[in-house]
Amino acid sequence: MPQNVTQKIISGHLVSGIMSAGSEIELRIDQTLTQDATGTMACLQFEALGVDRVKTDLSVSYVDHNTLQMGFRNPDDHRYLKTVAEKYGIVFSPAGTGICHQLHLENFGKPGATLVGSDSHTPTAGGLGSLAMGAGGLSVALAMAGEPYTISMPQVVRVYLEGELTGWASAKDVILHLLGMLTVKGGVGKVFEFAGPGVASLSVPERAVITNMGAELGATTSLFPSDENTREFLTRMGRPQDWTELVADEGAEYDEEIRITLNDLEPLAAKPHMPDQVVTVASLAGTKVNQVAIGSCTNSSYADLASVANLFAGKHVKFETDTLVSPGSKQVLKMLASEGLLENIIDSGARLLECSCGPCIGMGGSPVSEGVSVRTFNRNFEGRSGTKDAQVYLVSPLTAAMAALHGEFTDPASWGDAPQIPELPQTIPSIRNQFIFPPEDGSKVEVLRGPNIVPLEQFAAVDADIDANVLIVAGDNITTDHIMPAGAVITALRSNVPAISEHVFERMDASFASRAKNTANGVIVAGENYGQGSSREHAALAPRHLGVRAVVAKSFARIHRANLVNFGILPLILVDKEAYAEFMQEQKITVPALAIAAGEPVELILSSGKRVTVINDLTQKELDIIRAGGLLNYVRFSKSR
Ligand code: MIC
Ligand code: SF4
């Protein structure tokens, strides 16, 4: 049978299950990546598994999120991660080296490999032809321990690209176009596999922009074939041996097809406060811009920053438009320097930030009150920038640079001829000496923990029906940022669940944590696509710490649903969406936890006397995990048998 690229990688890594859309499959994982914000928890969980060394071909631990070291917390976490890496055979990338996805693409990603990462933008490596998926930290810890990774077999959508990008349109506009068309939940249960003659016109870093932000569609992942451009990229990166060709067979079948003519695209922007609120840049002309931020795992490659530097040449950004530039990796920074382009950025008046996530995760760079911030990032959720009333727009680096130079959005028709996309230099400086490669034998390495590293909590098994209180009735598209906010102060508490739990839902409902602590058990009620956004398992773990036992929603985002299961919280789906209106905050509710069977409907009993039917899409294994009080208990229990 002819296969598409996704099927080829999946069949080559299938441990169990059948490859029919929707059925549960287990995959062998070749590579993992973790980053510091989710990695401390993943490492604590890995340690709890009692394995003496990682079992993957390659595991890398990156420090890129909480690089600000104000006080002991982040430096303690970084030291902990470094010692765990040395002990267990993980490559360590210290703070300042770069953003995990950019570094992984440049240094470690491989066509045809499976990669799971404790970050939702792990699909960036799909630009190289990896099957790269975001997951919660615990799922990644298990993959590091050699356990297969479980997903439901996705539908494969062929995104057929024709023509080539022209004018000021860029790779970012391809994915913004898809987001506008499909919305933030349009990709749930799907892999977007790019194909067609237009693929050859896109370089690997451009492809990676598209697969990176496929995460915003809610997709399982996105990927491109591995072709001559992939070979060229890997060769320039000094690793030609990592290249293999990987293309769909003639006649391969797909579940769906979308066609895009690249020539038709023009510069686009996602308006506040969702990545799918897409409009043309032309329609925003005249909107004043207070801040421009260029970088993030979406748009911080050499080509991205070199095009910005070219536009800045001999010019100055508007003084009233605070302009921030964060290169994706030290390699990008060195190339900008060696090609003489760094000077353009410095002379333009822009501020050069560290090679890290920075403003994207709210680590500095917050816009002024009510400010308009134009960012090359992938998320513009309300408050994520650190300024509650800021208006964040997501655009390409070219559009961002023009906004910085004009101090406002202008019509691309007035920008003149579009610049050429800069090619990677022939010789690329190596940054291999920046990584710490683990010793062959790490058994003598001592793992160092500071006071910010709090031991894991063990949750009780579910052994009775749950009498609970409805703690919150939230709307549609609740993001993990709503549940467990990003930002310098809060993110530094990622290895301290009791402390971080105080901040659950605080930007929506300041008394949530105290109310939750005052009731024995809690239930969260929500609308569609609950938990979209990041892989942050704290958005499940911290509510569980506060006593949340079930989430009743119209639908769930993939990674968050898996995180709920991992920490023993029941994800329950409303059979009749109208029944959402029956719920009220503080209402008492009985969840017949013992009567719940995989895939079966069951009735919740509300104190109003009403009964509401919910169903679950849990497999028997997932249900057993929840009953055991979460995945760690479940694994420990199965090992002890
Ligand atoms: C994000 O972009 O929200 C993050 C921070 O990278 C998260 C992971 C995290 O919360 O640490 C993600 O996308 O998974
Ligand atoms: Fe970092 Fe932002 Fe990318 Fe998340 S989306 S990995 S915070 S750069």
XYZ file of C-alpha atoms and ligand atoms in Angstrom:
663
model
C 0.000 0.000 0.000
C 1.406 3.414 -0.888
C 1.973 5.493 2.253
C 2.093 9.166 3.073
C 4.997 10.536 5.153
C 3.056 10.392 8.421
C 2.081 6.752 7.869
C 5.684 5.873 7.012
C 7.020 7.265 10.264
C 4.181 5.852 12.344
C 4.404 2.354 10.841
C 8.161 2.368 11.401
C 7.653 3.170 15.105
C 4.442 1.323 15.893
C 4.634 -0.679 19.112
C 0.939 -1.530 19.320
C -2.406 -0.598 17.838
C -3.789 -0.310 14.342
C -3.311 2.652 12.066
C -6.936 3.590 11.641
C -7.912 7.145 12.540
C -9.116 7.510 16.111
C -7.758 4.230 17.453
C -5.145 4.209 20.177
C -1.575 3.589 19.053
C 1.719 3.318 20.928
C 4.867 4.699 19.313
C 8.556 4.079 19.975
C 10.203 7.416 20.633
C 13.681 8.205 19.266
C 14.262 11.639 20.775
C 12.897 13.784 23.588
C 13.273 17.417 24.451
C 12.400 19.221 27.639
C 12.649 22.880 28.558
C 13.182 24.295 32.015
C 9.625 25.477 32.714
C 8.177 22.007 32.248
C 11.461 20.138 32.617
C 11.939 20.314 36.371
C 8.692 18.431 36.853
C 9.557 16.023 34.031
C 12.925 15.318 35.665
C 11.379 14.777 39.113
C 8.961 12.359 37.474
C 11.776 10.646 35.554
C 13.704 10.207 38.801
C 10.607 8.697 40.405
C 10.535 6.032 37.679
C 13.783 4.585 39.024
C 15.523 4.149 35.654
C 19.318 4.604 35.704
C 19.769 6.214 32.277
C 17.579 7.582 29.482
C 16.658 4.919 26.949
C 16.135 7.147 23.892
C 18.669 7.730 21.090
C 18.852 11.328 22.262
C 17.309 13.408 25.038
C 18.067 17.108 25.353
C 17.256 19.394 28.290
C 17.093 23.053 27.263
C 17.015 26.093 29.524
C 15.263 28.828 27.584
C 12.056 29.885 29.327
C 12.935 31.126 32.809
C 16.334 32.533 32.038
C 15.883 35.600 34.246
C 17.708 34.815 37.456
C 16.170 37.188 39.964
C 16.536 35.349 43.252
C 17.459 31.739 43.883
C 14.559 29.914 42.229
C 15.524 29.799 38.571
C 19.261 29.273 39.169
C 18.427 26.444 41.573
C 16.187 24.866 38.958
C 18.875 25.206 36.293
C 21.472 23.556 38.531
C 19.042 20.739 39.288
C 18.389 20.203 35.563
C 22.099 20.213 34.763
C 22.923 17.610 37.384
C 19.997 15.386 36.385
C 21.178 15.623 32.770
C 24.723 14.564 33.701
C 23.530 11.719 35.860
C 21.024 10.213 33.444
C 22.656 10.743 30.046
C 20.812 13.844 28.798
C 22.433 16.587 26.674
C 22.152 19.929 28.523
C 21.727 23.291 26.835
C 22.414 26.087 29.353
C 20.482 29.348 29.655
C 21.301 31.781 26.869
C 22.200 29.150 24.239
C 18.874 29.525 22.538
C 15.234 28.500 22.279
C 14.677 24.742 22.454
C 12.878 24.371 19.114
C 15.291 26.516 17.131
C 18.282 24.729 18.676
C 16.751 21.315 18.123
C 16.086 22.091 14.464
C 19.642 23.318 13.922
C 21.526 20.744 15.957
C 19.599 17.545 16.618
C 16.335 17.045 14.685
C 16.302 14.274 12.061
C 14.021 13.356 9.167
C 11.920 10.311 9.994
C 12.594 10.442 13.756
C 9.900 10.498 16.417
C 10.317 13.294 18.947
C 8.218 14.115 21.988
C 8.854 17.321 23.840
C 7.381 18.873 26.962
C 6.398 21.915 24.985
C 3.508 22.368 22.603
C 5.713 23.798 19.840
C 7.770 20.621 19.519
C 6.265 20.177 15.981
C 8.809 22.789 14.834
C 11.066 19.813 14.037
C 8.391 18.721 11.543
C 10.078 21.257 9.263
C 12.854 18.662 8.900
C 10.466 15.738 8.488
C 10.417 14.528 12.113
C 7.153 13.334 13.633
C 7.407 15.749 16.545
C 4.708 16.032 19.182
C 4.133 18.180 22.250
C 3.245 16.395 25.486
C 3.045 16.950 29.220
C 6.226 16.513 31.256
C 5.161 13.168 32.672
C 4.524 11.717 29.225
C 7.992 12.892 28.195
C 9.551 11.419 31.353
C 8.058 8.052 30.415
C 9.409 8.341 26.874
C 12.868 9.068 28.346
C 12.465 5.879 30.363
C 11.907 3.964 27.128
C 8.123 3.617 27.409
C 6.139 4.056 24.200
C 4.129 7.234 23.699
C 0.367 6.799 23.302
C -1.749 8.900 20.939
C -4.893 8.291 19.011
C -4.078 7.643 15.374
C -4.555 11.041 13.735
C -6.319 11.790 10.502
C -3.794 12.957 7.942
C -4.637 16.155 6.098
C -2.678 16.826 2.938
C -1.964 20.535 2.646
C -1.200 20.854 -1.028
C 0.958 23.895 -1.759
C 1.137 25.349 -5.239
C 3.148 28.238 -6.630
C 5.485 30.272 -4.459
C 5.389 33.151 -2.020
C 5.621 36.522 -3.690
C 5.988 40.125 -2.561
C 5.940 40.628 1.201
C 4.152 37.376 1.984
C 6.179 34.920 4.037
C 5.949 31.519 5.718
C 4.197 33.093 8.714
C 1.394 34.206 6.414
C 0.894 30.612 5.248
C 0.135 29.431 8.766
C -1.859 32.551 9.654
C -3.949 31.890 6.553
C -4.588 28.312 7.737
C -5.465 29.533 11.236
C -7.944 32.047 9.862
C -9.517 29.285 7.826
C -9.562 26.447 10.348
C -9.563 28.182 13.789
C -7.729 27.195 16.970
C -9.584 23.927 17.202
C -9.539 23.043 13.517
C -6.604 20.674 13.845
C -7.661 18.520 16.785
C -6.990 14.847 16.020
C -5.147 15.704 12.802
C -1.673 15.786 11.327
C -1.071 18.431 8.665
C 1.268 16.957 6.077
C 2.542 19.454 3.526
C 2.908 18.353 -0.082
C 2.759 19.627 -3.630
C 5.065 21.609 -5.891
C 5.107 24.636 -3.556
C 7.041 22.676 -0.923
C 10.278 22.935 -2.911
C 10.114 26.737 -2.726
C 10.321 26.733 1.065
C 13.561 26.338 3.040
C 13.672 24.217 6.207
C 13.478 27.230 8.556
C 10.449 28.514 6.614
C 8.819 25.099 6.855
C 9.542 25.114 10.576
C 7.652 28.416 10.993
C 4.598 26.674 9.568
C 4.876 23.433 11.556
C 5.658 25.378 14.737
C 2.428 27.300 14.621
C 0.416 24.271 13.544
C 0.293 23.857 17.338
C -2.147 26.781 17.415
C -4.529 24.735 15.252
C -4.627 22.150 18.034
C -3.069 19.616 15.650
C -1.290 16.463 16.815
C 1.579 17.689 14.670
C 2.501 19.079 11.257
C 5.313 17.980 8.993
C 7.026 18.410 5.656
C 8.716 15.761 3.525
C 12.502 15.495 3.669
C 13.909 16.495 0.276
C 16.872 18.259 -1.336
C 16.212 21.430 0.704
C 16.369 19.343 3.859
C 19.655 17.829 2.716
C 21.004 21.285 1.953
C 20.001 22.593 5.384
C 21.516 19.666 7.261
C 24.689 19.912 5.194
C 25.112 23.603 5.998
C 24.455 22.786 9.647
C 27.403 20.398 9.487
C 25.368 17.201 9.779
C 24.836 15.787 6.286
C 24.866 12.273 7.768
C 21.530 12.975 9.475
C 19.724 13.378 6.153
C 17.485 10.719 4.673
C 14.950 11.226 1.951
C 11.362 10.900 3.107
C 8.543 11.612 0.692
C 5.012 10.318 0.250
C 4.568 7.393 -2.116
C 2.857 7.949 -5.415
C -0.867 7.374 -4.853
C -0.682 7.705 -1.050
C -4.052 8.415 0.504
C -5.075 11.167 2.912
C -8.163 11.716 5.031
C -8.619 15.276 3.818
C -7.043 17.803 1.500
C -6.579 21.558 1.662
C -5.101 23.510 -1.252
C -3.170 26.729 -0.932
C -1.793 28.775 -3.806
C 1.181 30.524 -2.243
C 1.091 33.364 -4.787
C -2.342 34.403 -3.493
C -1.103 35.153 0.007
C -0.447 38.634 1.356
C 0.834 39.828 4.764
C -1.603 38.815 7.505
C -1.969 39.470 11.223
C -3.775 37.697 14.064
C -5.669 40.306 16.076
C -6.086 40.264 19.856
C -6.602 37.866 21.615
C -6.511 34.629 19.612
C -4.171 33.329 16.929
C -7.119 32.587 14.645
C -8.454 36.183 14.516
C -6.718 36.718 11.197
C -7.048 39.850 9.037
C -4.889 41.437 6.356
C -2.161 43.828 7.480
C -3.556 46.303 4.933
C -6.815 46.455 6.894
C -4.917 47.582 10.003
C -3.160 50.516 8.319
C -3.037 53.543 10.604
C -3.090 51.576 13.888
C -0.354 53.035 16.159
C 2.170 50.506 17.425
C 3.772 50.939 20.858
C 5.967 47.893 20.811
C 7.462 45.455 18.330
C 8.916 42.136 19.497
C 10.825 39.966 17.053
C 11.887 36.428 17.943
C 10.333 33.340 19.666
C 10.445 29.741 18.512
C 8.269 30.687 15.534
C 10.375 33.403 13.932
C 13.926 33.646 15.172
C 15.930 31.821 12.508
C 18.831 33.370 10.646
C 16.655 34.130 7.608
C 14.039 35.842 9.786
C 16.456 38.051 11.658
C 18.668 38.715 8.643
C 15.629 40.001 6.728
C 14.792 42.289 9.615
C 18.418 43.482 9.758
C 18.356 44.197 6.027
C 15.225 46.294 6.404
C 16.780 48.171 9.323
C 19.979 48.981 7.370
C 20.758 52.687 7.674
C 17.396 53.355 9.358
C 16.177 53.933 12.891
C 13.033 52.456 14.434
C 10.537 54.983 15.782
C 11.507 56.076 19.300
C 7.930 55.665 20.481
C 7.945 52.038 19.328
C 9.975 49.992 21.777
C 11.580 47.340 19.562
C 12.954 44.081 20.963
C 14.907 41.446 19.053
C 15.671 37.978 20.482
C 17.719 35.643 18.266
C 16.622 32.009 18.427
C 20.071 30.631 19.099
C 23.671 31.662 19.590
C 24.268 30.205 16.149
C 21.832 32.718 14.667
C 23.492 35.487 16.668
C 26.964 34.456 15.476
C 25.797 34.355 11.859
C 24.263 37.821 12.175
C 27.598 39.019 13.539
C 29.756 37.294 10.937
C 27.597 38.553 8.058
C 27.811 42.127 9.367
C 24.060 42.276 10.058
C 24.155 42.595 13.831
C 25.336 46.160 13.391
C 22.152 47.064 11.512
C 20.061 45.825 14.427
C 22.181 47.620 17.016
C 22.257 50.877 15.028
C 18.499 50.790 14.438
C 17.844 51.516 18.103
C 16.238 48.107 18.668
C 17.054 46.326 21.914
C 18.920 43.065 21.597
C 17.714 40.476 24.102
C 19.130 37.128 25.146
C 18.671 34.064 22.924
C 15.631 32.772 24.816
C 11.816 32.803 24.902
C 11.882 36.171 26.684
C 8.796 38.333 26.085
C 6.889 35.403 24.557
C 6.502 33.797 27.983
C 6.207 37.156 29.755
C 9.859 37.188 30.903
C 10.303 40.914 30.515
C 9.300 43.018 27.559
C 5.730 43.691 28.678
C 4.033 46.419 26.626
C 2.734 49.676 28.135
C -0.808 49.766 29.523
C -3.363 49.480 26.728
C -0.392 49.299 24.377
C -0.435 47.772 20.913
C 2.306 45.174 20.670
C 3.189 43.639 17.312
C 4.950 40.316 17.729
C 6.383 37.616 15.498
C 5.298 35.041 18.088
C 2.626 32.350 17.989
C 0.309 33.305 20.858
C -1.553 36.472 21.753
C -3.783 35.266 24.566
C -5.068 38.032 26.805
C -2.594 38.934 29.534
C 0.161 36.590 28.299
C 2.438 39.547 27.561
C 2.295 40.512 31.238
C 0.102 43.573 30.513
C -3.521 42.682 31.037
C -4.988 45.296 28.721
C -2.345 45.132 25.977
C -3.465 44.438 22.406
C -1.136 41.860 20.876
C -0.980 41.205 17.113
C 0.914 38.258 15.589
C 2.723 38.902 12.311
C 5.731 37.923 10.206
C 9.193 39.408 10.837
C 8.896 41.541 7.683
C 5.608 43.043 8.847
C 7.002 43.554 12.356
C 10.088 45.337 11.036
C 7.959 47.665 8.907
C 5.759 48.448 11.931
C 8.886 49.296 13.958
C 10.166 51.631 11.243
C 6.816 53.410 10.778
C 5.540 53.310 14.363
C 2.222 52.084 13.020
C 0.722 49.485 10.731
C 0.917 50.605 7.121
C -0.406 49.135 3.899
C 2.097 46.645 2.385
C 1.223 48.132 -1.010
C 3.220 51.203 0.071
C 6.338 49.260 1.103
C 7.953 49.076 -2.310
C 9.760 46.040 -3.660
C 9.967 43.131 -1.278
C 13.459 42.028 -0.223
C 14.995 38.674 -1.112
C 14.953 36.146 1.721
C 18.580 35.876 2.890
C 20.233 32.489 2.359
C 22.111 30.722 5.102
C 25.817 31.564 4.913
C 27.970 28.886 3.226
C 29.917 28.213 6.397
C 28.005 28.226 9.594
C 29.807 28.736 12.886
C 29.431 25.781 15.212
C 28.042 26.146 18.730
C 28.587 22.533 19.704
C 30.886 23.584 22.525
C 27.925 25.334 24.202
C 26.146 22.062 24.985
C 27.135 19.890 27.909
C 27.296 16.297 26.745
C 26.778 13.763 29.548
C 29.542 11.422 30.747
C 29.324 7.725 29.776
C 28.795 6.820 33.385
C 26.773 9.263 35.439
C 26.225 7.043 38.440
C 28.529 9.092 40.694
C 26.947 12.446 39.799
C 25.085 14.014 42.713
C 21.746 15.641 41.862
C 21.618 19.084 43.480
C 18.268 20.444 44.670
C 17.602 23.882 46.075
C 14.622 24.832 48.235
C 12.535 25.610 45.144
C 12.510 21.924 44.168
C 9.599 20.452 46.079
C 9.167 16.651 46.126
C 6.336 15.159 44.095
C 2.962 14.749 45.677
C 1.244 11.372 45.537
C -2.467 11.596 44.730
C -5.033 9.251 46.222
C -6.683 6.578 44.117
C -10.357 7.031 43.173
C -12.208 4.596 45.404
C -15.585 6.278 45.933
C -18.059 8.487 44.123
C -17.031 12.128 44.332
C -19.135 14.748 46.089
C -17.812 18.017 44.821
C -18.478 21.706 44.301
C -18.515 23.457 40.952
C -15.565 25.825 41.365
C -15.877 27.778 38.146
C -18.043 27.850 35.032
C -15.694 28.990 32.272
C -16.377 29.700 28.599
C -15.002 28.410 25.276
C -11.314 28.211 24.280
C -9.970 28.505 27.832
C -6.194 28.398 27.433
C -3.616 26.943 29.779
C -2.559 30.591 30.238
C -5.988 31.260 31.794
C -5.626 28.236 34.067
C -1.963 28.572 35.015
C -0.607 31.937 33.902
C 2.840 32.493 32.370
C 5.074 35.381 33.546
C 8.350 35.826 35.389
C 7.125 35.407 38.949
C 4.702 32.564 38.437
C 6.784 30.548 36.021
C 9.668 30.508 38.511
C 7.435 28.398 40.761
C 7.134 25.547 38.279
C 9.062 23.135 40.515
C 6.971 24.066 43.535
C 3.407 22.865 43.012
C 1.965 24.021 46.377
C 3.255 27.539 45.720
C 2.238 27.743 42.063
C -1.233 26.400 42.871
C -2.081 29.681 44.582
C -2.185 31.235 41.095
C -4.647 28.877 39.384
C -7.197 30.886 37.350
C -6.104 34.044 39.184
C -6.435 36.302 36.139
C -10.058 35.200 35.652
C -11.133 34.573 39.203
C -8.916 35.861 42.007
C -10.488 33.731 44.745
C -10.365 30.409 42.876
C -7.472 28.912 44.849
C -8.843 29.822 48.249
C -12.339 28.576 47.367
C -10.887 25.337 46.033
C -8.885 24.793 49.202
C -11.989 25.348 51.299
C -13.900 22.535 49.652
C -12.779 18.936 49.663
C -13.341 18.224 45.982
C -13.815 20.501 43.016
C -15.197 20.320 39.482
C -14.371 22.747 36.667
C -17.054 23.353 34.023
C -16.062 24.775 30.643
C -17.095 25.210 27.020
C -15.342 24.060 23.839
C -11.616 23.309 23.463
C -10.812 23.471 27.171
C -7.072 23.659 27.886
C -5.922 24.787 24.443
C -2.531 26.429 24.116
C 0.415 24.962 25.887
C 1.620 21.591 27.116
C 2.033 23.015 30.620
C 1.058 20.137 32.867
C 0.807 22.533 35.800
C -2.576 23.491 34.338
C -3.703 20.007 35.450
C -1.292 19.325 38.283
C -1.968 22.525 40.230
C -5.774 22.191 40.048
C -5.377 18.562 41.174
C -3.301 19.763 44.113
C -6.232 22.072 44.975
C -8.640 19.140 44.917
C -10.068 19.328 41.385
C -11.267 15.837 40.470
C -13.147 16.310 37.188
C -13.514 18.775 34.337
C -16.860 18.839 32.555
C -16.534 20.515 29.155
C -18.026 20.639 25.676
C -14.648 19.477 24.281
C -10.957 19.281 25.235
C -7.607 20.176 23.656
C -5.414 17.106 23.044
C -2.374 17.716 25.235
C -4.356 19.113 28.132
C -6.748 16.179 28.069
C -3.736 13.839 28.328
C -2.369 15.915 31.220
C -5.688 15.662 33.077
C -5.549 11.884 32.758
C -1.891 11.830 33.838
C -2.809 13.516 37.117
C -5.994 11.611 37.827
C -8.588 14.197 36.786
C -11.651 12.940 34.881
C -12.247 14.720 31.533
C -16.014 14.452 30.990
C -17.780 15.632 27.849
C -21.286 17.099 27.853
C -23.533 14.961 25.669
C -25.997 17.796 25.202
C -24.024 21.035 24.879
C -27.066 23.029 25.984
C -26.788 21.379 29.404
C -23.810 23.670 30.032
C -26.412 26.251 31.125
C -27.429 24.025 34.071
C -24.176 24.634 35.941
C -23.539 27.358 38.473
C -20.557 28.222 40.588
C -20.704 26.803 44.138
C -23.352 24.263 43.125
C -22.964 20.820 44.676
C -22.498 17.952 42.278
C -22.043 14.217 42.554
C -19.718 12.517 40.094
C -20.464 8.786 40.104
C -16.777 7.997 39.669
C -17.104 4.295 40.319
C -19.879 3.860 37.771
C -17.859 5.464 34.975
C -16.922 3.031 32.214
C -14.682 3.794 29.245
C -16.669 5.479 26.504
C -20.002 5.110 28.322
C -22.463 7.854 29.275
C -23.186 8.515 32.923
C -25.352 10.996 34.846
C -24.031 13.764 37.060
C -26.409 14.736 39.841
C -26.669 18.466 40.550
C -27.934 19.952 43.806
C -30.733 21.583 41.774
C -32.034 18.065 41.318
C -31.189 18.133 37.590
C -29.275 15.263 36.053
C -26.792 15.965 33.284
C -25.444 13.227 31.044
C -21.747 13.225 30.305
C -19.648 10.806 28.339
C -15.928 10.215 28.186
C -13.638 9.230 25.350
C -11.288 7.436 27.727
C -9.707 4.121 26.907
C -9.764 1.441 29.598
C -6.086 2.132 30.284
C -6.736 5.855 30.741
C -9.577 5.112 33.087
C -7.332 2.778 35.093
C -4.714 5.555 35.249
C -7.267 7.997 36.655
C -8.564 5.404 39.129
C -4.972 4.796 40.295
C -4.627 8.522 41.093
C -2.577 9.313 37.996
C 0.050 7.894 35.687
C 2.937 7.751 38.166
C 0.887 5.658 40.598
C -0.284 3.489 37.719
C 3.249 2.837 36.453
C 4.583 2.163 39.944
C 1.685 -0.190 40.591
C 2.141 -2.122 37.328
C 5.899 -2.422 38.024
C 5.322 -3.744 41.535
C 3.108 -6.548 40.242
C 4.175 28.367 25.949
O 4.487 28.813 24.853
O 3.101 28.617 26.508
C 5.174 27.477 26.656
C 5.621 28.216 27.826
O 6.271 27.238 25.838
C 4.445 26.181 26.993
C 5.160 25.289 27.893
C 5.210 25.781 29.277
O 4.206 26.176 29.836
O 6.299 25.755 29.811
C 4.054 25.351 25.783
O 3.798 25.883 24.741
O 3.889 24.126 25.908
Fe 9.182 29.746 24.195
Fe 7.210 31.228 23.295
Fe 8.049 29.206 21.891
Fe 6.699 28.747 24.136
S 5.930 29.722 22.300
S 8.596 27.718 23.465
S 7.431 30.466 25.379
S 9.234 31.020 22.396
